[in-house]
Coordinates of C-alpha atoms in Angstrom, one line a residue:
M248 CA 7.6 8.3 1.5
Q249 CA 4.9 5.7 1.1
T250 CA 3.0 5.8 -2.2
M251 CA -0.7 5.3 -2.5
Y252 CA -0.7 4.5 -6.2
Q253 CA 0.4 1.2 -7.6
E254 CA 3.0 0.7 -10.3
F255 CA 1.8 -1.6 -13.0
P256 CA 3.9 -3.4 -15.6
P257 CA 3.3 -2.8 -19.4
P258 CA 0.3 -4.8 -20.7
P259 CA 0.7 -7.7 -23.2
R260 CA 1.7 -6.6 -26.7
A261 CA 2.8 -3.2 -25.3
A262 CA 5.6 -2.9 -27.8
E263 CA 3.3 -3.8 -30.7
F264 CA 0.7 -1.3 -29.6
S265 CA 3.3 1.4 -29.0
E266 CA 4.6 1.0 -32.6
L267 CA 1.0 1.4 -33.9
V268 CA 0.6 4.6 -31.9
R269 CA 3.9 6.0 -33.3
K270 CA 2.7 5.3 -36.9
K271 CA -0.7 6.9 -36.4
L272 CA 0.8 10.0 -34.7
E273 CA 3.3 10.4 -37.5
E274 CA 0.5 10.1 -40.1
A275 CA -1.5 12.7 -38.2
R276 CA 1.4 15.1 -38.1
T277 CA 2.3 14.8 -41.8
A278 CA -1.3 14.7 -43.2
G279 CA -1.6 18.5 -43.1
G280 CA -4.7 20.4 -42.0
T281 CA -5.8 21.0 -38.5
R282 CA -4.8 18.3 -36.0
E283 CA -7.1 17.4 -33.1
T284 CA -5.5 17.9 -29.7
V285 CA -6.6 17.7 -26.1
T286 CA -5.2 19.7 -23.2
V287 CA -4.3 18.0 -19.9
E288 CA -2.9 19.4 -16.7
L289 CA 0.2 17.9 -15.1
H290 CA 1.8 19.5 -12.0
G291 CA 0.2 22.8 -12.8
Q292 CA 1.4 22.9 -16.4
R293 CA -0.9 22.5 -19.5
L294 CA 0.1 19.9 -22.0
N295 CA -1.4 19.5 -25.5
V296 CA -1.4 16.0 -26.8
D297 CA -2.5 14.7 -30.3
V298 CA -5.7 12.7 -30.7
I299 CA -5.8 9.7 -32.9
D300 CA -8.3 6.9 -33.6
L301 CA -7.3 3.6 -32.0
P302 CA -8.8 0.1 -32.2
L303 CA -10.8 -1.0 -29.1
D304 CA -9.3 -4.5 -29.1
G305 CA -5.9 -3.0 -28.3
L306 CA -7.0 -0.9 -25.3
Y307 CA -6.9 -1.9 -21.6
Y308 CA -8.9 -0.5 -18.7
N309 CA -6.7 1.3 -16.2
P310 CA -6.4 -1.0 -13.2
G311 CA -5.4 1.9 -11.0
T312 CA -8.3 4.2 -11.8
H313 CA -9.9 6.1 -9.0
R314 CA -13.3 5.6 -10.5
V315 CA -13.9 2.0 -9.1
R316 CA -11.4 1.9 -6.3
A317 CA -14.0 1.4 -3.5
Q318 CA -16.1 -0.9 -5.6
R319 CA -13.3 -3.4 -6.2
S320 CA -14.0 -5.0 -2.8
H321 CA -17.4 -6.1 -4.2
D322 CA -15.8 -9.5 -5.3
P323 CA -12.6 -10.2 -3.2
V324 CA -11.6 -13.1 -5.4
A325 CA -11.9 -11.1 -8.7
N326 CA -10.1 -8.2 -7.0
E327 CA -7.2 -10.5 -6.0
V328 CA -6.9 -11.5 -9.7
L329 CA -7.0 -7.8 -10.7
E330 CA -4.1 -7.0 -8.3
K331 CA -2.0 -10.0 -9.4
D332 CA -2.6 -9.9 -13.1
P333 CA -4.3 -6.6 -14.0
Y334 CA -4.3 -7.2 -17.8
S335 CA -5.6 -10.7 -17.8
D336 CA -9.0 -11.4 -19.4
Q337 CA -10.6 -12.1 -16.0
A338 CA -9.2 -8.9 -14.4
Q339 CA -10.2 -6.8 -17.4
E340 CA -13.7 -8.3 -17.4
Y341 CA -14.1 -7.4 -13.7
M342 CA -13.0 -3.8 -14.5
R343 CA -15.7 -3.7 -17.3
F344 CA -18.3 -5.0 -14.8
L345 CA -17.4 -2.4 -12.2
L346 CA -17.4 0.5 -14.7
Q347 CA -21.0 -0.2 -15.7
A348 CA -22.2 -1.0 -12.2
D349 CA -24.0 1.2 -9.7
P350 CA -21.3 2.6 -7.3
A351 CA -23.6 2.1 -4.3
D352 CA -24.6 -1.5 -5.2
P353 CA -22.4 -3.1 -7.9
S354 CA -24.8 -6.0 -8.2
H355 CA -27.0 -3.6 -10.2
R356 CA -26.3 -1.7 -13.4
D357 CA -25.8 2.1 -13.1
R358 CA -28.5 4.2 -14.8
S359 CA -26.0 6.8 -15.7
F360 CA -24.1 4.1 -17.7
E361 CA -27.3 3.4 -19.6
T362 CA -27.6 7.1 -20.3
L363 CA -24.0 7.3 -21.6
L364 CA -24.5 4.1 -23.7
N365 CA -27.6 5.6 -25.4
D366 CA -25.9 8.9 -26.0
L367 CA -22.9 7.2 -27.7
R368 CA -25.2 5.1 -29.8
E369 CA -27.2 8.1 -31.0
F370 CA -24.5 10.8 -31.3
G371 CA -21.2 8.9 -31.2
Q372 CA -18.1 9.9 -29.2
N373 CA -17.8 13.6 -28.5
E374 CA -14.9 14.1 -26.2
P375 CA -11.6 12.1 -26.7
G376 CA -10.2 9.9 -24.0
L377 CA -6.6 9.6 -22.9
V378 CA -4.3 6.7 -23.3
T379 CA -0.7 5.7 -22.6
H380 CA 1.7 4.7 -25.4
H381 CA 1.1 1.1 -24.2
G382 CA -2.7 1.3 -24.6
V383 CA -3.9 1.8 -21.0
A384 CA -6.9 4.1 -20.8
V385 CA -6.1 7.0 -18.4
N386 CA -9.4 8.9 -19.0
G387 CA -12.5 7.5 -20.6
N388 CA -12.6 4.1 -19.1
T389 CA -16.4 4.2 -18.7
R390 CA -16.7 5.4 -22.3
L391 CA -14.4 2.6 -23.5
A392 CA -16.8 0.1 -21.8
A393 CA -19.8 1.7 -23.4
L394 CA -18.3 1.9 -26.8
R395 CA -17.4 -1.8 -26.7
E396 CA -21.0 -2.7 -25.6
S397 CA -22.4 -0.5 -28.4
G398 CA -20.5 -2.4 -31.0
M399 CA -18.0 0.3 -32.0
Q400 CA -14.6 -0.7 -33.3
S401 CA -12.4 2.3 -32.4
M402 CA -12.1 5.2 -30.0
R403 CA -10.5 8.6 -30.3
M404 CA -7.7 8.9 -27.8
G405 CA -5.3 11.6 -26.8
V406 CA -1.9 10.0 -26.5
L407 CA 0.2 10.8 -23.4
P408 CA 4.0 11.1 -23.6
E409 CA 6.0 7.9 -23.1
S410 CA 8.0 9.5 -20.3
L411 CA 5.1 9.8 -17.9
T412 CA 5.2 7.7 -14.7
W413 CA 2.3 6.1 -12.9
A414 CA 2.4 9.0 -10.4
D415 CA 1.9 11.3 -13.4
I416 CA -0.9 9.2 -14.7
N417 CA -2.8 9.3 -11.4
S418 CA -2.3 13.1 -11.2
I419 CA -3.7 13.6 -14.7
E420 CA -6.7 11.4 -14.1
L421 CA -7.5 13.2 -10.9
A422 CA -7.1 16.7 -12.5
L423 CA -9.5 15.7 -15.3
Q424 CA -12.1 14.3 -12.9
L425 CA -12.2 17.5 -10.9
R426 CA -13.0 19.6 -13.8
M427 CA -16.5 21.0 -13.3
D428 CA -17.7 19.9 -16.8
H429 CA -16.8 16.3 -16.4
R430 CA -19.6 14.0 -17.5
R431 CA -19.6 11.5 -14.7
D432 CA -18.4 12.3 -11.2
Y433 CA -16.5 9.9 -8.9
S434 CA -18.7 8.2 -6.4
Y435 CA -18.5 9.6 -2.8
I436 CA -16.2 7.0 -1.4
N437 CA -13.8 7.1 -4.4
R438 CA -13.6 10.9 -3.9
L439 CA -12.7 10.3 -0.2
L440 CA -10.0 7.8 -1.3
A441 CA -8.6 10.3 -3.8
M442 CA -8.2 12.9 -1.1
E443 CA -6.5 10.4 1.2
E444 CA -4.1 9.5 -1.7
Q445 CA -3.2 13.1 -2.2
A446 CA -2.6 13.6 1.5
K447 CA -0.3 10.5 1.7
L448 CA 1.6 11.9 -1.3
G449 CA 2.6 14.8 1.0
R450 CA 0.2 17.5 -0.2
T451 CA -1.1 19.9 2.4
P452 CA -4.8 20.3 3.4
E453 CA -4.9 23.7 1.7
M454 CA -3.6 22.3 -1.6
I455 CA -6.0 19.4 -1.6
A456 CA -9.0 21.6 -0.7
K457 CA -8.2 23.9 -3.5
E458 CA -7.8 21.1 -6.0
F459 CA -11.1 19.5 -5.0
R460 CA -12.8 22.9 -4.9
I461 CA -13.9 22.6 -1.3
Q462 CA -13.3 24.5 1.9
K463 CA -10.5 23.4 4.2
A464 CA -13.0 22.6 6.9
T465 CA -14.9 20.3 4.5
Y466 CA -11.6 18.5 3.6
H467 CA -11.0 17.8 7.3
Q468 CA -14.6 16.6 7.7
E469 CA -14.2 14.2 4.7
R470 CA -11.0 12.8 6.2
W471 CA -12.7 12.2 9.5
I472 CA -15.5 10.4 7.8
L473 CA -13.2 8.1 5.9
S474 CA -11.3 7.3 9.0
A475 CA -14.5 6.5 10.8
I476 CA -15.7 4.3 8.0
R477 CA -12.4 2.3 8.1
E478 CA -12.9 1.9 11.9
F479 CA -16.4 0.6 11.4
I480 CA -15.3 -1.8 8.7
E481 CA -12.6 -3.2 11.0
R482 CA -15.1 -3.5 13.9
S483 CA -17.6 -5.3 11.6
K484 CA -15.2 -8.3 11.1
S485 CA -16.8 -11.4 12.4
K486 CA -15.4 -14.8 13.4
A487 CA -16.7 -16.1 10.1
G488 CA -14.4 -13.7 8.3
T489 CA -17.1 -11.4 6.9
A490 CA -16.8 -7.6 7.1
L491 CA -18.6 -4.6 5.7
R492 CA -17.0 -3.0 2.6
L493 CA -16.3 0.6 1.6
V494 CA -19.0 0.3 -1.0
D495 CA -21.6 -0.4 1.7
F496 CA -21.3 3.3 2.8
E497 CA -21.8 4.9 -0.6
N498 CA -25.4 5.9 -0.1
H499 CA -24.8 7.4 3.4
Q500 CA -22.9 10.6 2.4
E501 CA -25.3 13.1 4.0
K502 CA -26.0 11.0 7.1
L503 CA -22.2 10.6 7.7
K504 CA -21.7 14.3 7.3
E505 CA -24.4 15.1 9.7
M506 CA -23.0 12.6 12.1
Q507 CA -19.6 14.3 12.0
R508 CA -21.1 17.7 12.6
A509 CA -23.2 16.5 15.5
Y510 CA -20.1 14.8 16.9
A511 CA -18.0 17.9 16.6
N512 CA -20.6 20.1 18.2
L513 CA -20.8 17.8 21.2
E514 CA -17.2 16.8 21.6
A515 CA -15.9 20.1 23.1
A516 CA -18.5 20.0 25.8
D517 CA -18.9 16.2 26.5
R518 CA -16.6 13.8 24.7
D519 CA -18.3 10.7 26.1
Q520 CA -21.7 11.9 25.0
A521 CA -20.3 12.7 21.5
E522 CA -18.9 9.1 21.3
T523 CA -22.2 7.7 22.4
L524 CA -24.0 9.7 19.8
K525 CA -21.6 8.5 17.1
E526 CA -22.0 4.9 18.0
T527 CA -25.8 5.1 18.1
R528 CA -26.0 7.0 14.9
I529 CA -23.8 4.6 12.9
A530 CA -25.9 1.7 14.2
A531 CA -29.0 3.4 12.8
I532 CA -27.2 4.2 9.5
V533 CA -26.2 0.6 8.8
L534 CA -29.7 -0.5 9.8
G535 CA -30.9 1.6 6.9
F536 CA -32.8 4.4 8.6
S537 CA -33.4 7.6 6.6
K538 CA -31.6 10.9 7.1
T539 CA -34.6 12.5 8.8
D540 CA -34.9 9.5 11.1
V541 CA -31.2 9.5 12.1
R542 CA -31.5 13.2 13.0
H543 CA -33.8 12.3 15.9
I544 CA -30.8 10.6 17.5
D545 CA -29.4 13.7 19.3
E546 CA -28.5 14.8 22.9
H547 CA -32.2 14.7 23.9
F548 CA -32.5 11.1 22.5
L549 CA -29.6 10.0 24.6
Q550 CA -30.7 11.8 27.8
R551 CA -34.2 10.4 27.6
K552 CA -32.8 6.9 27.0
Y553 CA -35.5 6.2 24.3
L554 CA -33.5 3.2 23.0
D555 CA -32.9 1.7 26.5
D556 CA -36.6 1.5 27.0
V557 CA -37.3 -0.7 24.0
L558 CA -34.0 -2.6 23.4
P559 CA -34.5 -6.4 23.8
S560 CA -32.6 -7.8 26.8
D561 CA -30.4 -9.9 24.5
L562 CA -29.1 -6.7 22.8
K563 CA -28.4 -4.9 26.1
S564 CA -24.9 -5.2 27.5
G565 CA -23.4 -4.1 30.8
P566 CA -20.0 -2.4 31.3
E567 CA -17.1 -4.3 29.9
A568 CA -13.4 -4.4 30.8
G569 CA -11.4 -1.2 30.5
A570 CA -8.8 -0.4 27.9
G571 CA -6.2 -3.1 27.4
G572 CA -8.4 -5.7 29.0
A573 CA -8.0 -4.3 32.5
P574 CA -11.0 -4.4 34.8
A575 CA -13.1 -1.3 34.8
S576 CA -12.8 0.8 38.0
D577 CA -15.3 0.2 40.8
P578 CA -18.6 2.0 40.0
E579 CA -19.9 4.7 42.3
L580 CA -22.8 3.6 44.5
I581 CA -26.0 5.5 45.0
P582 CA -26.1 6.4 48.8
G583 CA -28.7 4.4 50.7
L584 CA -29.5 2.1 47.8
G585 CA -26.2 0.3 47.1
M586 CA -26.9 0.4 43.4
A587 CA -24.2 1.3 40.9
L588 CA -24.5 4.7 39.3
P589 CA -23.7 4.3 35.6
T590 CA -20.8 6.5 34.5
A591 CA -20.4 8.2 31.1
A592 CA -17.7 5.7 30.2
D593 CA -20.1 2.9 30.8
T594 CA -22.6 4.5 28.5
V595 CA -20.0 4.7 25.7
T596 CA -19.0 1.1 26.3
A597 CA -22.6 -0.1 26.1
A598 CA -23.3 1.9 22.9
R599 CA -20.1 0.7 21.2
S600 CA -20.9 -2.9 22.2
L601 CA -24.3 -2.6 20.6
S602 CA -23.0 -1.0 17.4
N603 CA -20.3 -3.7 17.1
R604 CA -22.9 -6.4 17.3
I605 CA -25.1 -4.6 14.7
L606 CA -22.1 -4.0 12.4
Q607 CA -21.0 -7.6 12.6
A608 CA -24.5 -9.0 12.1
K609 CA -25.1 -6.7 9.1
A610 CA -21.8 -7.9 7.5
V611 CA -22.9 -11.6 8.0
S612 CA -26.5 -11.1 6.8
A613 CA -25.5 -9.1 3.8
N614 CA -22.6 -11.5 2.8
V615 CA -22.5 -11.8 -1.0
E616 CA -19.7 -14.3 -1.3
G617 CA -21.5 -17.3 0.1
G618 CA -19.7 -20.0 2.1
L619 CA -21.5 -19.1 5.3
A620 CA -23.8 -21.6 7.1
E621 CA -27.5 -20.7 6.4
E622 CA -28.1 -20.8 10.2
A623 CA -25.4 -18.2 10.8
Q624 CA -26.9 -15.8 8.3
K625 CA -30.4 -16.4 9.6
D626 CA -29.3 -15.6 13.2
A627 CA -27.5 -12.5 12.0
Q628 CA -30.6 -11.3 10.1
G629 CA -32.7 -12.0 13.2
L630 CA -30.4 -9.7 15.2
V631 CA -30.6 -7.0 12.5
D632 CA -34.4 -7.2 12.4
S633 CA -34.7 -7.1 16.2
A634 CA -32.3 -4.1 16.5
K635 CA -34.2 -2.3 13.7
D636 CA -37.5 -2.8 15.4
A637 CA -36.1 -1.3 18.6
F638 CA -34.5 1.6 16.8
N639 CA -37.7 2.2 14.9
A640 CA -39.8 2.4 18.1
A641 CA -37.2 4.6 19.8
I642 CA -36.9 7.0 16.9
D643 CA -40.7 7.2 16.5
R644 CA -41.2 8.1 20.1
A645 CA -38.3 10.7 19.9
G646 CA -39.9 12.2 16.8
R647 CA -43.3 12.5 18.4
D648 CA -41.7 14.2 21.5
A649 CA -39.8 16.5 19.2
R650 CA -43.0 17.6 17.5
V651 CA -44.5 18.4 20.9
R652 CA -41.5 20.4 21.9
K653 CA -41.6 22.3 18.6
R654 CA -45.2 23.2 19.2
K655 CA -44.4 24.4 22.7
Q656 CA -41.7 26.6 21.3
Q657 CA -43.6 27.9 18.3
A658 CA -45.5 30.7 20.0
P659 CA -42.5 32.2 21.8
A660 CA -40.4 31.9 18.6
R661 CA -43.1 33.8 16.6
L662 CA -43.2 36.5 19.2
A663 CA -39.4 36.8 19.2
E664 CA -39.6 37.3 15.4
A665 CA -42.2 40.0 15.9
C666 CA -39.9 41.8 18.3
V667 CA -37.1 41.8 15.8
A668 CA -39.5 43.3 13.2
I669 CA -40.6 46.0 15.6
D670 CA -37.0 46.9 16.3
H671 CA -36.4 47.3 12.6
C672 CA -39.5 49.4 12.4
V673 CA -38.1 51.7 15.1
A674 CA -35.0 52.3 13.0
D675 CA -37.0 52.8 9.9
L676 CA -39.4 55.3 11.7
V677 CA -36.4 57.4 12.9
Q678 CA -34.9 57.5 9.4
A679 CA -38.3 58.4 7.7
R680 CA -39.0 61.1 10.2
T681 CA -35.5 62.6 9.7
S682 CA -36.0 62.7 5.9
R683 CA -39.6 63.7 6.2
T684 CA -40.7 60.7 4.1
L685 CA -43.0 59.0 6.6
D686 CA -46.5 58.1 5.3
E687 CA -48.3 59.0 8.6
E688 CA -51.7 57.6 7.6
A689 CA -50.3 54.2 6.6
F690 CA -48.2 54.1 9.8
D691 CA -51.3 54.9 11.9
D692 CA -53.3 52.1 10.1
A693 CA -50.4 49.6 10.9
V694 CA -50.4 50.6 14.6
Q695 CA -54.1 50.0 14.8
K696 CA -53.6 46.5 13.4
L697 CA -50.9 46.0 16.0
Q698 CA -53.3 47.1 18.7
V699 CA -55.9 44.5 17.6
S700 CA -53.2 41.8 17.4
L701 CA -52.0 42.6 20.9
R702 CA -55.5 42.5 22.3
K703 CA -56.0 39.0 20.8
L704 CA -52.6 37.9 22.2
A705 CA -53.5 39.2 25.7
Q706 CA -56.8 37.5 25.6
Q707 CA -55.3 34.1 24.7
A708 CA -52.4 34.6 27.1
S709 CA -54.8 35.3 30.0
R710 CA -56.5 31.9 29.6
G711 CA -55.1 28.8 31.3
L712 CA -52.2 30.5 33.0
P713 CA -52.7 30.4 36.8
A714 CA -49.4 32.1 37.6
P715 CA -48.5 34.3 34.6
G716 CA -44.9 35.7 34.5
D717 CA -43.9 39.4 34.4
G718 CA -44.1 39.6 30.7
V719 CA -47.6 38.1 30.3
S720 CA -48.8 40.1 33.3
W721 CA -47.7 43.3 31.7
L722 CA -49.4 42.3 28.4
I723 CA -52.7 41.6 30.1
A724 CA -52.5 44.8 32.2
A725 CA -51.7 46.9 29.1
A726 CA -54.5 45.4 27.1
S727 CA -57.0 45.9 30.0
A728 CA -55.9 49.5 30.5
E729 CA -56.3 50.3 26.9
G730 CA -59.7 48.6 26.8
S731 CA -61.0 50.7 29.7
R732 CA -60.5 53.9 28.0

C-alpha cells in the first residue's frame, strides 16, 4: 500500500539528545512527588507519557507536520531543500517562517500567531508539547516557534516512546489536532490533505468522518473539493512553468463548498449544465469575487447567457476538438438558416476554455518566484482585469434581475405562508372546541381583522389585472359579495 507520510532520518546529534532525554526522564522518575504527564491517543489506545523541560536549541520542527503541508509550496526552492535535508538550518528556518505565516497568504504574518506570542510572553507555556526521543516536535511546533521568538530557553515536552514509527507520529499529531479544545486549528486545505492521507492509508469514509467529527456526506464533499482543486492547479500550468498552488485556495472554503452543492444538485438532471456551472464559478472564484457574488452564477445565469453578452471577443472561444484530439462531431443546423445550433457539449468546452485561460493568467500574474518577463506578467494581468470586468458586469445584471424576480414572487410567497397559518388555525380551532377552551371573543376579533385584510388584498388584486385568474376572481367576488351586505 502506498504511504502518504514521509519517513525522515534522525536529526543531527540525535544520539546526544536522546541521552539527555533519558537522563531527564530518570531524574523525573526518581525525584519523588507528582510527575507531570500528558495523555496521547494511538490507534484507539490512551498512552501517558512523562513531561520534562528540554532546551530549545536541541529541538527541531517536524518536517512532516500537517499544519503547513499546503503552505510548503509557497517557496518551491525552499521546499525542495526541506524535502532533501529537513534538519538543515535553511529547511528549519523555512519551517519557522511557515509556522508564523498566514495560511491563506504566507507572505504575511498570521494574527493568531501574534496572539499566541503575546499569550506566552504574559503567561508562559500552559500546555506541554510532544517530542520524539530524537528531539523532533510532534505537537507544539507553532508554540516552539513562538517560544524561540519570545526569548525563552526551554520548553516543557511530553516524550514519546522510542519504538514509535513515523506512521505512529502522524497518527498522534492528527488525533491531537482533532481535539475540540485545541488552540489553533489546521487551515482548510491542510485539513483536506489530512483526510486524503487517512484515505490512502486504507481507512474507510465512515472511520475518517468519525475521526474528523463530520458527517459522511461532508467527508465526500471535502474529497470532491480537493480533487477539483488539484485539477484546477494542473490546468493552471502555463508554458512559462507557473501554476496556482494549494495555498491559493485557502480563503475560498465556503465558495468551494457551495460550488460542490450546486454542481451536485444539477448533475443528476443535466451533467453538461453542471460542468458549465462549475467552470464558470471557479473562474469567478479565482478572479476574487465574493461568496454572495458567486451565488448569482446559477442555472438562470447560464440560461440567460449574461456572461456571453459582455465577454470581450478575445476571451470568447468556439468549439474545440473532441476528446483525444479528434474533431468534434458535425453540429446540427437550424432549418432554413444554415446556422449551427450550439450543443450542450460546446457550451462546456467554451466554459472550460475560458476558465483555463483565467486560471493560467492568474498563475502568471500572481507569480511570486520572479523569473518571468515583465511583459508576460503584464499581459496576464490584462487578461485577468478584462475577465474580471466582464464577470462583474454579468454578475451585476444577474443580481438586479434576481432582485426583480424576488419581488415578483414575494406577494405569492406571503400568501402561501398565510395559508399555512390558517391551516394550523383550523386544527387549533377543532382542538379548542373539543376541549371547550376556545376564547370566542378573541377568535371573533381575529376573524374581523382577517376580513379587513382580505378586503385590502381584493382591492389591490383587482387593480391592473386585465385577465385575473380563478383565484383572484374568487377573491374579488367574495369581497364584493361581503361588501354588498
